[in-house]
């Protein structure tokens, strides 16, 4: 296989055969294709796209690079949720324990920060001791025992996505329908699911900002899921402002724990309930959406979801003290309140500058080998449409040092605009299944 020939063919708009995708991915995982060639190929895919048969071949090759989880004899439906990537999106941290407490099994394979967005694995690893690199047998045993495991790609599970995901993060090759679809669906199909809900983001902070591309991505992933026998539904949600208040790894864990105690921001809870209800209905655990939502509310009210989160943290080696005492999470030494420079209405809280701000503070990567600072980030309580007075507190910056505080202030200056009127996208705008598309708002 001449890799430079494959890159040139893709660059020129040609098609690679299924066997070529298989061979290429296997050689990449084995270390026989270098990162520089793979990133050139990814960039060619960003520009040229993939034919439907190429997308199927790439997804299959990524799936075949690792083992699949199997669930013989399990007494519960196996379900999961995945997002196409957002800023402040900690719904996975809520949904895994909430769904497990509702009686379904959740083998959640997630990713790290990608581009300007945060990643569930980086958030979980903000918990001292938390281990996301579970073996296949550890993951399946934990799901059978406590209903959920939250893990990352390893040499054993989705190794092709593990390498490609990290490479795309730092080479400007995330924003591509086929690359996102293959990345997400190879992980989800490796989980051996009965049902999957996809949170497809749209808006300025999404990888695919416009509606048509977001909906196209949803349809593409649904087709891959259904063809593999996994009931797949997508909800299109707003990413023109961060979800919830906290943006940054430990800060998001703290907000997720508050949410599991029933004290979550309204927008975060609306998205979490909508996604969770889809899964409980698809799994046949709830008769309809109101019944599913009532069940999810009950596991929050009773504390069952919080206890399930504690069980996940303990099972994966994390310090369970963080559940009762958020001060046990990593804390940034420097904090500063960001105040409204003028009076008016919040017009934007743009997620991209916020996400890039978290990276600049050290909370994300700019190179493959970067470590992540778990403590830094923002807590932004301002939301579009809110009227504010001059000097009113809008956010808190959590930084390592004074230079970080200054960088955080610059990011907020860029993200938050104040004027006469603010408009935001509807939080939940479309529901898409294999059979129909509903416009929700
Ligand atoms: N989430 C993933 O797992 N992969 C992507 O490419 C984007 C979001």
PDB file of C-alpha atoms in Angstrom, residues 63-294:
ATOM      1  CA  UNK A  63     -14.678  -0.618  14.724  1.00  0.00           C
ATOM      2  CA  UNK A  64     -12.659  -3.659  13.644  1.00  0.00           C
ATOM      3  CA  UNK A  65      -9.464  -2.123  15.051  1.00  0.00           C
ATOM      4  CA  UNK A  66     -10.556  -3.127  18.567  1.00  0.00           C
ATOM      5  CA  UNK A  67     -12.777  -5.463  20.547  1.00  0.00           C
ATOM      6  CA  UNK A  68     -16.538  -5.092  21.043  1.00  0.00           C
ATOM      7  CA  UNK A  69     -18.305  -5.266  24.374  1.00  0.00           C
ATOM      8  CA  UNK A  70     -20.753  -8.176  24.606  1.00  0.00           C
ATOM      9  CA  UNK A  71     -23.713  -8.549  26.928  1.00  0.00           C
ATOM     10  CA  UNK A  72     -24.902 -12.184  26.929  1.00  0.00           C
ATOM     11  CA  UNK A  73     -27.294 -12.847  29.761  1.00  0.00           C
ATOM     12  CA  UNK A  74     -27.531  -9.208  30.918  1.00  0.00           C
ATOM     13  CA  UNK A  75     -30.920  -8.468  32.477  1.00  0.00           C
ATOM     14  CA  UNK A  76     -31.181  -4.796  31.353  1.00  0.00           C
ATOM     15  CA  UNK A  77     -31.249  -2.893  28.066  1.00  0.00           C
ATOM     16  CA  UNK A  78     -27.839  -1.478  27.123  1.00  0.00           C
ATOM     17  CA  UNK A  79     -27.955   2.182  26.071  1.00  0.00           C
ATOM     18  CA  UNK A  80     -25.751   5.248  25.677  1.00  0.00           C
ATOM     19  CA  UNK A  81     -25.647   8.892  24.658  1.00  0.00           C
ATOM     20  CA  UNK A  82     -23.002  10.787  22.696  1.00  0.00           C
ATOM     21  CA  UNK A  83     -22.613  14.448  21.814  1.00  0.00           C
ATOM     22  CA  UNK A  84     -21.007  15.901  18.702  1.00  0.00           C
ATOM     23  CA  UNK A  85     -19.054  18.276  20.956  1.00  0.00           C
ATOM     24  CA  UNK A  86     -19.797  21.394  22.943  1.00  0.00           C
ATOM     25  CA  UNK A  87     -18.519  23.889  25.483  1.00  0.00           C
ATOM     26  CA  UNK A  88     -19.663  23.407  29.081  1.00  0.00           C
ATOM     27  CA  UNK A  89     -21.473  20.222  28.067  1.00  0.00           C
ATOM     28  CA  UNK A  90     -21.351  17.931  31.085  1.00  0.00           C
ATOM     29  CA  UNK A  91     -24.556  15.989  30.317  1.00  0.00           C
ATOM     30  CA  UNK A  92     -22.623  12.685  30.068  1.00  0.00           C
ATOM     31  CA  UNK A  93     -21.495  13.068  33.688  1.00  0.00           C
ATOM     32  CA  UNK A  94     -25.160  13.324  34.690  1.00  0.00           C
ATOM     33  CA  UNK A  95     -26.719  10.833  32.321  1.00  0.00           C
ATOM     34  CA  UNK A  96     -24.531   7.784  33.005  1.00  0.00           C
ATOM     35  CA  UNK A  97     -25.455   7.641  36.731  1.00  0.00           C
ATOM     36  CA  UNK A  98     -29.057   8.839  36.183  1.00  0.00           C
ATOM     37  CA  UNK A  99     -29.747   6.169  33.575  1.00  0.00           C
ATOM     38  CA  UNK A 100     -28.006   3.463  35.611  1.00  0.00           C
ATOM     39  CA  UNK A 101     -30.217   4.442  38.564  1.00  0.00           C
ATOM     40  CA  UNK A 102     -33.247   4.039  36.261  1.00  0.00           C
ATOM     41  CA  UNK A 103     -32.304   0.407  35.624  1.00  0.00           C
ATOM     42  CA  UNK A 104     -30.524   0.446  32.248  1.00  0.00           C
ATOM     43  CA  UNK A 105     -26.882  -0.419  31.529  1.00  0.00           C
ATOM     44  CA  UNK A 106     -24.540   2.343  30.258  1.00  0.00           C
ATOM     45  CA  UNK A 107     -21.091   1.348  28.906  1.00  0.00           C
ATOM     46  CA  UNK A 108     -20.028   4.896  27.999  1.00  0.00           C
ATOM     47  CA  UNK A 109     -16.923   5.246  25.784  1.00  0.00           C
ATOM     48  CA  UNK A 110     -16.054   8.941  25.529  1.00  0.00           C
ATOM     49  CA  UNK A 111     -13.297  11.177  24.226  1.00  0.00           C
ATOM     50  CA  UNK A 112     -10.960  13.908  25.416  1.00  0.00           C
ATOM     51  CA  UNK A 113     -11.158  17.600  24.583  1.00  0.00           C
ATOM     52  CA  UNK A 114     -11.484  18.061  20.825  1.00  0.00           C
ATOM     53  CA  UNK A 115     -10.772  21.368  19.102  1.00  0.00           C
ATOM     54  CA  UNK A 116     -12.373  24.121  21.196  1.00  0.00           C
ATOM     55  CA  UNK A 117     -14.720  21.673  22.969  1.00  0.00           C
ATOM     56  CA  UNK A 118     -14.228  19.845  26.247  1.00  0.00           C
ATOM     57  CA  UNK A 119     -14.105  16.060  26.604  1.00  0.00           C
ATOM     58  CA  UNK A 120     -15.701  13.755  29.163  1.00  0.00           C
ATOM     59  CA  UNK A 121     -12.436  11.877  29.814  1.00  0.00           C
ATOM     60  CA  UNK A 122     -10.526  15.050  30.718  1.00  0.00           C
ATOM     61  CA  UNK A 123     -13.391  16.045  33.029  1.00  0.00           C
ATOM     62  CA  UNK A 124     -13.460  12.656  34.762  1.00  0.00           C
ATOM     63  CA  UNK A 125      -9.675  12.669  35.151  1.00  0.00           C
ATOM     64  CA  UNK A 126      -9.999  15.936  37.095  1.00  0.00           C
ATOM     65  CA  UNK A 127     -11.243  13.653  39.893  1.00  0.00           C
ATOM     66  CA  UNK A 128      -8.089  12.624  41.807  1.00  0.00           C
ATOM     67  CA  UNK A 129      -7.290   8.960  41.055  1.00  0.00           C
ATOM     68  CA  UNK A 130     -10.066   8.431  38.475  1.00  0.00           C
ATOM     69  CA  UNK A 131      -9.018   5.858  35.880  1.00  0.00           C
ATOM     70  CA  UNK A 132     -10.615   6.013  32.414  1.00  0.00           C
ATOM     71  CA  UNK A 133      -8.338   3.404  30.761  1.00  0.00           C
ATOM     72  CA  UNK A 134     -10.400   0.353  31.754  1.00  0.00           C
ATOM     73  CA  UNK A 135      -9.820  -3.036  30.209  1.00  0.00           C
ATOM     74  CA  UNK A 136     -12.648  -4.687  28.330  1.00  0.00           C
ATOM     75  CA  UNK A 137     -13.285  -7.114  31.173  1.00  0.00           C
ATOM     76  CA  UNK A 138     -13.134  -4.377  33.833  1.00  0.00           C
ATOM     77  CA  UNK A 139     -15.638  -2.276  31.873  1.00  0.00           C
ATOM     78  CA  UNK A 140     -18.143  -5.070  31.292  1.00  0.00           C
ATOM     79  CA  UNK A 141     -17.875  -6.349  34.880  1.00  0.00           C
ATOM     80  CA  UNK A 142     -18.458  -2.833  36.242  1.00  0.00           C
ATOM     81  CA  UNK A 143     -21.497  -2.260  34.012  1.00  0.00           C
ATOM     82  CA  UNK A 144     -22.990  -5.575  35.124  1.00  0.00           C
ATOM     83  CA  UNK A 145     -22.307  -4.722  38.787  1.00  0.00           C
ATOM     84  CA  UNK A 146     -23.283  -1.037  39.090  1.00  0.00           C
ATOM     85  CA  UNK A 147     -24.982  -0.255  35.792  1.00  0.00           C
ATOM     86  CA  UNK A 148     -22.411   2.106  34.254  1.00  0.00           C
ATOM     87  CA  UNK A 149     -18.753   2.528  33.352  1.00  0.00           C
ATOM     88  CA  UNK A 150     -17.170   5.662  31.861  1.00  0.00           C
ATOM     89  CA  UNK A 151     -14.086   4.894  29.861  1.00  0.00           C
ATOM     90  CA  UNK A 152     -11.873   5.988  27.009  1.00  0.00           C
ATOM     91  CA  UNK A 153     -10.468   4.416  23.903  1.00  0.00           C
ATOM     92  CA  UNK A 154      -7.537   2.102  24.673  1.00  0.00           C
ATOM     93  CA  UNK A 155      -5.231  -0.268  22.785  1.00  0.00           C
ATOM     94  CA  UNK A 156      -8.012  -2.814  23.260  1.00  0.00           C
ATOM     95  CA  UNK A 157     -11.170  -0.704  22.734  1.00  0.00           C
ATOM     96  CA  UNK A 158     -11.426   1.588  19.654  1.00  0.00           C
ATOM     97  CA  UNK A 159      -7.647   2.004  19.213  1.00  0.00           C
ATOM     98  CA  UNK A 160      -8.064   3.569  15.759  1.00  0.00           C
ATOM     99  CA  UNK A 161     -10.331   6.299  17.126  1.00  0.00           C
ATOM    100  CA  UNK A 162      -7.976   6.797  20.050  1.00  0.00           C
ATOM    101  CA  UNK A 163      -5.124   7.732  17.700  1.00  0.00           C
ATOM    102  CA  UNK A 164      -7.184   9.553  15.086  1.00  0.00           C
ATOM    103  CA  UNK A 165      -9.149  11.575  17.645  1.00  0.00           C
ATOM    104  CA  UNK A 166      -5.971  12.886  19.282  1.00  0.00           C
ATOM    105  CA  UNK A 167      -4.497  13.669  15.867  1.00  0.00           C
ATOM    106  CA  UNK A 168      -7.608  15.495  14.589  1.00  0.00           C
ATOM    107  CA  UNK A 169      -7.708  17.551  17.796  1.00  0.00           C
ATOM    108  CA  UNK A 170      -4.457  19.314  16.953  1.00  0.00           C
ATOM    109  CA  UNK A 171      -4.480  19.321  13.142  1.00  0.00           C
ATOM    110  CA  UNK A 172      -7.653  21.291  12.335  1.00  0.00           C
ATOM    111  CA  UNK A 173      -9.395  18.187  11.000  1.00  0.00           C
ATOM    112  CA  UNK A 174     -12.380  17.844  13.313  1.00  0.00           C
ATOM    113  CA  UNK A 175     -15.085  19.650  11.323  1.00  0.00           C
ATOM    114  CA  UNK A 176     -16.052  16.971   8.833  1.00  0.00           C
ATOM    115  CA  UNK A 177     -19.342  15.044   8.716  1.00  0.00           C
ATOM    116  CA  UNK A 178     -17.741  11.694   7.791  1.00  0.00           C
ATOM    117  CA  UNK A 179     -14.839  11.991  10.254  1.00  0.00           C
ATOM    118  CA  UNK A 180     -17.154  12.926  13.126  1.00  0.00           C
ATOM    119  CA  UNK A 181     -19.683  10.248  12.162  1.00  0.00           C
ATOM    120  CA  UNK A 182     -17.053   7.482  11.896  1.00  0.00           C
ATOM    121  CA  UNK A 183     -15.400   8.564  15.151  1.00  0.00           C
ATOM    122  CA  UNK A 184     -18.620   8.635  17.147  1.00  0.00           C
ATOM    123  CA  UNK A 185     -20.296   5.599  15.623  1.00  0.00           C
ATOM    124  CA  UNK A 186     -17.217   3.353  15.794  1.00  0.00           C
ATOM    125  CA  UNK A 187     -17.100   3.996  19.568  1.00  0.00           C
ATOM    126  CA  UNK A 188     -20.828   3.556  20.061  1.00  0.00           C
ATOM    127  CA  UNK A 189     -21.116   0.398  17.950  1.00  0.00           C
ATOM    128  CA  UNK A 190     -18.197  -1.101  19.887  1.00  0.00           C
ATOM    129  CA  UNK A 191     -20.355  -0.817  23.003  1.00  0.00           C
ATOM    130  CA  UNK A 192     -22.885  -3.420  21.758  1.00  0.00           C
ATOM    131  CA  UNK A 193     -25.868  -1.103  22.397  1.00  0.00           C
ATOM    132  CA  UNK A 194     -29.596  -1.701  22.104  1.00  0.00           C
ATOM    133  CA  UNK A 195     -30.286   2.056  21.828  1.00  0.00           C
ATOM    134  CA  UNK A 196     -28.316   5.255  21.318  1.00  0.00           C
ATOM    135  CA  UNK A 197     -29.259   8.923  21.569  1.00  0.00           C
ATOM    136  CA  UNK A 198     -27.103  11.486  19.779  1.00  0.00           C
ATOM    137  CA  UNK A 199     -26.918  15.086  20.956  1.00  0.00           C
ATOM    138  CA  UNK A 200     -26.136  16.896  17.714  1.00  0.00           C
ATOM    139  CA  UNK A 201     -25.048  20.459  18.413  1.00  0.00           C
ATOM    140  CA  UNK A 202     -25.755  23.405  16.146  1.00  0.00           C
ATOM    141  CA  UNK A 203     -24.824  27.075  16.418  1.00  0.00           C
ATOM    142  CA  UNK A 204     -21.582  29.032  16.451  1.00  0.00           C
ATOM    143  CA  UNK A 205     -19.889  26.757  19.018  1.00  0.00           C
ATOM    144  CA  UNK A 206     -20.698  23.501  17.195  1.00  0.00           C
ATOM    145  CA  UNK A 207     -18.181  21.899  14.848  1.00  0.00           C
ATOM    146  CA  UNK A 208     -20.870  22.128  12.168  1.00  0.00           C
ATOM    147  CA  UNK A 209     -22.527  25.462  12.893  1.00  0.00           C
ATOM    148  CA  UNK A 210     -25.318  25.546  10.347  1.00  0.00           C
ATOM    149  CA  UNK A 211     -28.557  23.600  10.635  1.00  0.00           C
ATOM    150  CA  UNK A 212     -28.285  21.800   7.325  1.00  0.00           C
ATOM    151  CA  UNK A 213     -24.883  20.278   8.137  1.00  0.00           C
ATOM    152  CA  UNK A 214     -25.887  19.434  11.726  1.00  0.00           C
ATOM    153  CA  UNK A 215     -29.018  17.685  10.473  1.00  0.00           C
ATOM    154  CA  UNK A 216     -26.997  15.946   7.745  1.00  0.00           C
ATOM    155  CA  UNK A 217     -24.603  14.673  10.428  1.00  0.00           C
ATOM    156  CA  UNK A 218     -27.544  13.407  12.499  1.00  0.00           C
ATOM    157  CA  UNK A 219     -29.017  11.539   9.513  1.00  0.00           C
ATOM    158  CA  UNK A 220     -25.619  10.051   8.614  1.00  0.00           C
ATOM    159  CA  UNK A 221     -25.044   8.709  12.128  1.00  0.00           C
ATOM    160  CA  UNK A 222     -28.612   7.405  12.450  1.00  0.00           C
ATOM    161  CA  UNK A 223     -28.167   5.461   9.192  1.00  0.00           C
ATOM    162  CA  UNK A 224     -24.902   3.905  10.468  1.00  0.00           C
ATOM    163  CA  UNK A 225     -26.501   2.999  13.822  1.00  0.00           C
ATOM    164  CA  UNK A 226     -29.694   1.524  12.411  1.00  0.00           C
ATOM    165  CA  UNK A 227     -27.779  -0.479   9.775  1.00  0.00           C
ATOM    166  CA  UNK A 228     -25.874  -2.088  12.643  1.00  0.00           C
ATOM    167  CA  UNK A 229     -29.086  -2.964  14.521  1.00  0.00           C
ATOM    168  CA  UNK A 230     -28.835  -0.198  17.124  1.00  0.00           C
ATOM    169  CA  UNK A 231     -31.966   1.914  17.570  1.00  0.00           C
ATOM    170  CA  UNK A 232     -30.613   5.445  17.063  1.00  0.00           C
ATOM    171  CA  UNK A 233     -32.299   8.805  17.590  1.00  0.00           C
ATOM    172  CA  UNK A 234     -30.836  12.317  17.465  1.00  0.00           C
ATOM    173  CA  UNK A 235     -31.848  15.507  19.240  1.00  0.00           C
ATOM    174  CA  UNK A 236     -30.457  18.741  17.784  1.00  0.00           C
ATOM    175  CA  UNK A 237     -29.532  21.143  20.607  1.00  0.00           C
ATOM    176  CA  UNK A 238     -28.183  24.684  20.808  1.00  0.00           C
ATOM    177  CA  UNK A 239     -24.458  25.383  21.082  1.00  0.00           C
ATOM    178  CA  UNK A 240     -24.536  29.157  20.502  1.00  0.00           C
ATOM    179  CA  UNK A 241     -23.763  29.612  24.213  1.00  0.00           C
ATOM    180  CA  UNK A 242     -22.109  27.257  26.731  1.00  0.00           C
ATOM    181  CA  UNK A 243     -24.389  24.668  28.348  1.00  0.00           C
ATOM    182  CA  UNK A 244     -24.768  25.336  32.073  1.00  0.00           C
ATOM    183  CA  UNK A 245     -22.391  27.716  33.821  1.00  0.00           C
ATOM    184  CA  UNK A 246     -19.040  25.892  34.283  1.00  0.00           C
ATOM    185  CA  UNK A 247     -16.464  25.513  31.465  1.00  0.00           C
ATOM    186  CA  UNK A 248     -13.275  23.700  32.495  1.00  0.00           C
ATOM    187  CA  UNK A 249     -12.666  20.184  33.738  1.00  0.00           C
ATOM    188  CA  UNK A 250     -12.906  20.197  37.564  1.00  0.00           C
ATOM    189  CA  UNK A 251     -15.392  23.069  37.474  1.00  0.00           C
ATOM    190  CA  UNK A 252     -17.680  20.992  35.257  1.00  0.00           C
ATOM    191  CA  UNK A 253     -17.415  17.981  37.573  1.00  0.00           C
ATOM    192  CA  UNK A 254     -18.421  20.255  40.457  1.00  0.00           C
ATOM    193  CA  UNK A 255     -21.430  21.545  38.498  1.00  0.00           C
ATOM    194  CA  UNK A 256     -22.407  17.991  37.515  1.00  0.00           C
ATOM    195  CA  UNK A 257     -22.390  16.926  41.166  1.00  0.00           C
ATOM    196  CA  UNK A 258     -24.523  19.944  42.102  1.00  0.00           C
ATOM    197  CA  UNK A 259     -26.897  18.953  39.278  1.00  0.00           C
ATOM    198  CA  UNK A 260     -27.086  15.378  40.617  1.00  0.00           C
ATOM    199  CA  UNK A 261     -28.138  16.973  43.916  1.00  0.00           C
ATOM    200  CA  UNK A 262     -30.971  18.737  42.077  1.00  0.00           C
ATOM    201  CA  UNK A 263     -29.209  22.088  41.810  1.00  0.00           C
ATOM    202  CA  UNK A 264     -28.274  22.120  38.123  1.00  0.00           C
ATOM    203  CA  UNK A 265     -28.663  25.128  35.800  1.00  0.00           C
ATOM    204  CA  UNK A 266     -32.007  25.049  33.938  1.00  0.00           C
ATOM    205  CA  UNK A 267     -30.551  24.680  30.410  1.00  0.00           C
ATOM    206  CA  UNK A 268     -28.295  21.777  31.434  1.00  0.00           C
ATOM    207  CA  UNK A 269     -31.197  19.979  33.088  1.00  0.00           C
ATOM    208  CA  UNK A 270     -33.520  20.489  30.095  1.00  0.00           C
ATOM    209  CA  UNK A 271     -31.021  18.914  27.678  1.00  0.00           C
ATOM    210  CA  UNK A 272     -30.136  16.115  30.115  1.00  0.00           C
ATOM    211  CA  UNK A 273     -33.805  15.195  30.700  1.00  0.00           C
ATOM    212  CA  UNK A 274     -34.619  15.278  26.967  1.00  0.00           C
ATOM    213  CA  UNK A 275     -31.725  12.953  26.075  1.00  0.00           C
ATOM    214  CA  UNK A 276     -32.346  10.632  29.027  1.00  0.00           C
ATOM    215  CA  UNK A 277     -36.068  10.380  28.248  1.00  0.00           C
ATOM    216  CA  UNK A 278     -35.301   9.347  24.642  1.00  0.00           C
ATOM    217  CA  UNK A 279     -33.198   6.461  25.922  1.00  0.00           C
ATOM    218  CA  UNK A 280     -35.648   5.281  28.582  1.00  0.00           C
ATOM    219  CA  UNK A 281     -38.406   5.225  25.935  1.00  0.00           C
ATOM    220  CA  UNK A 282     -36.224   3.543  23.289  1.00  0.00           C
ATOM    221  CA  UNK A 283     -35.172   0.925  25.846  1.00  0.00           C
ATOM    222  CA  UNK A 284     -38.814   0.232  26.730  1.00  0.00           C
ATOM    223  CA  UNK A 285     -38.224   1.196  30.366  1.00  0.00           C
ATOM    224  CA  UNK A 286     -40.728   4.076  30.198  1.00  0.00           C
ATOM    225  CA  UNK A 287     -44.003   4.115  28.249  1.00  0.00           C
ATOM    226  CA  UNK A 288     -43.668   7.712  27.052  1.00  0.00           C
ATOM    227  CA  UNK A 289     -41.644  10.863  27.482  1.00  0.00           C
ATOM    228  CA  UNK A 290     -43.567  12.255  30.514  1.00  0.00           C
ATOM    229  CA  UNK A 291     -43.159   8.910  32.320  1.00  0.00           C
ATOM    230  CA  UNK A 292     -39.450   8.850  31.445  1.00  0.00           C
ATOM    231  CA  UNK A 293     -38.950  12.427  32.652  1.00  0.00           C
ATOM    232  CA  UNK A 294     -40.752  11.610  35.922  1.00  0.00           C
TER     233      UNK A 294
END
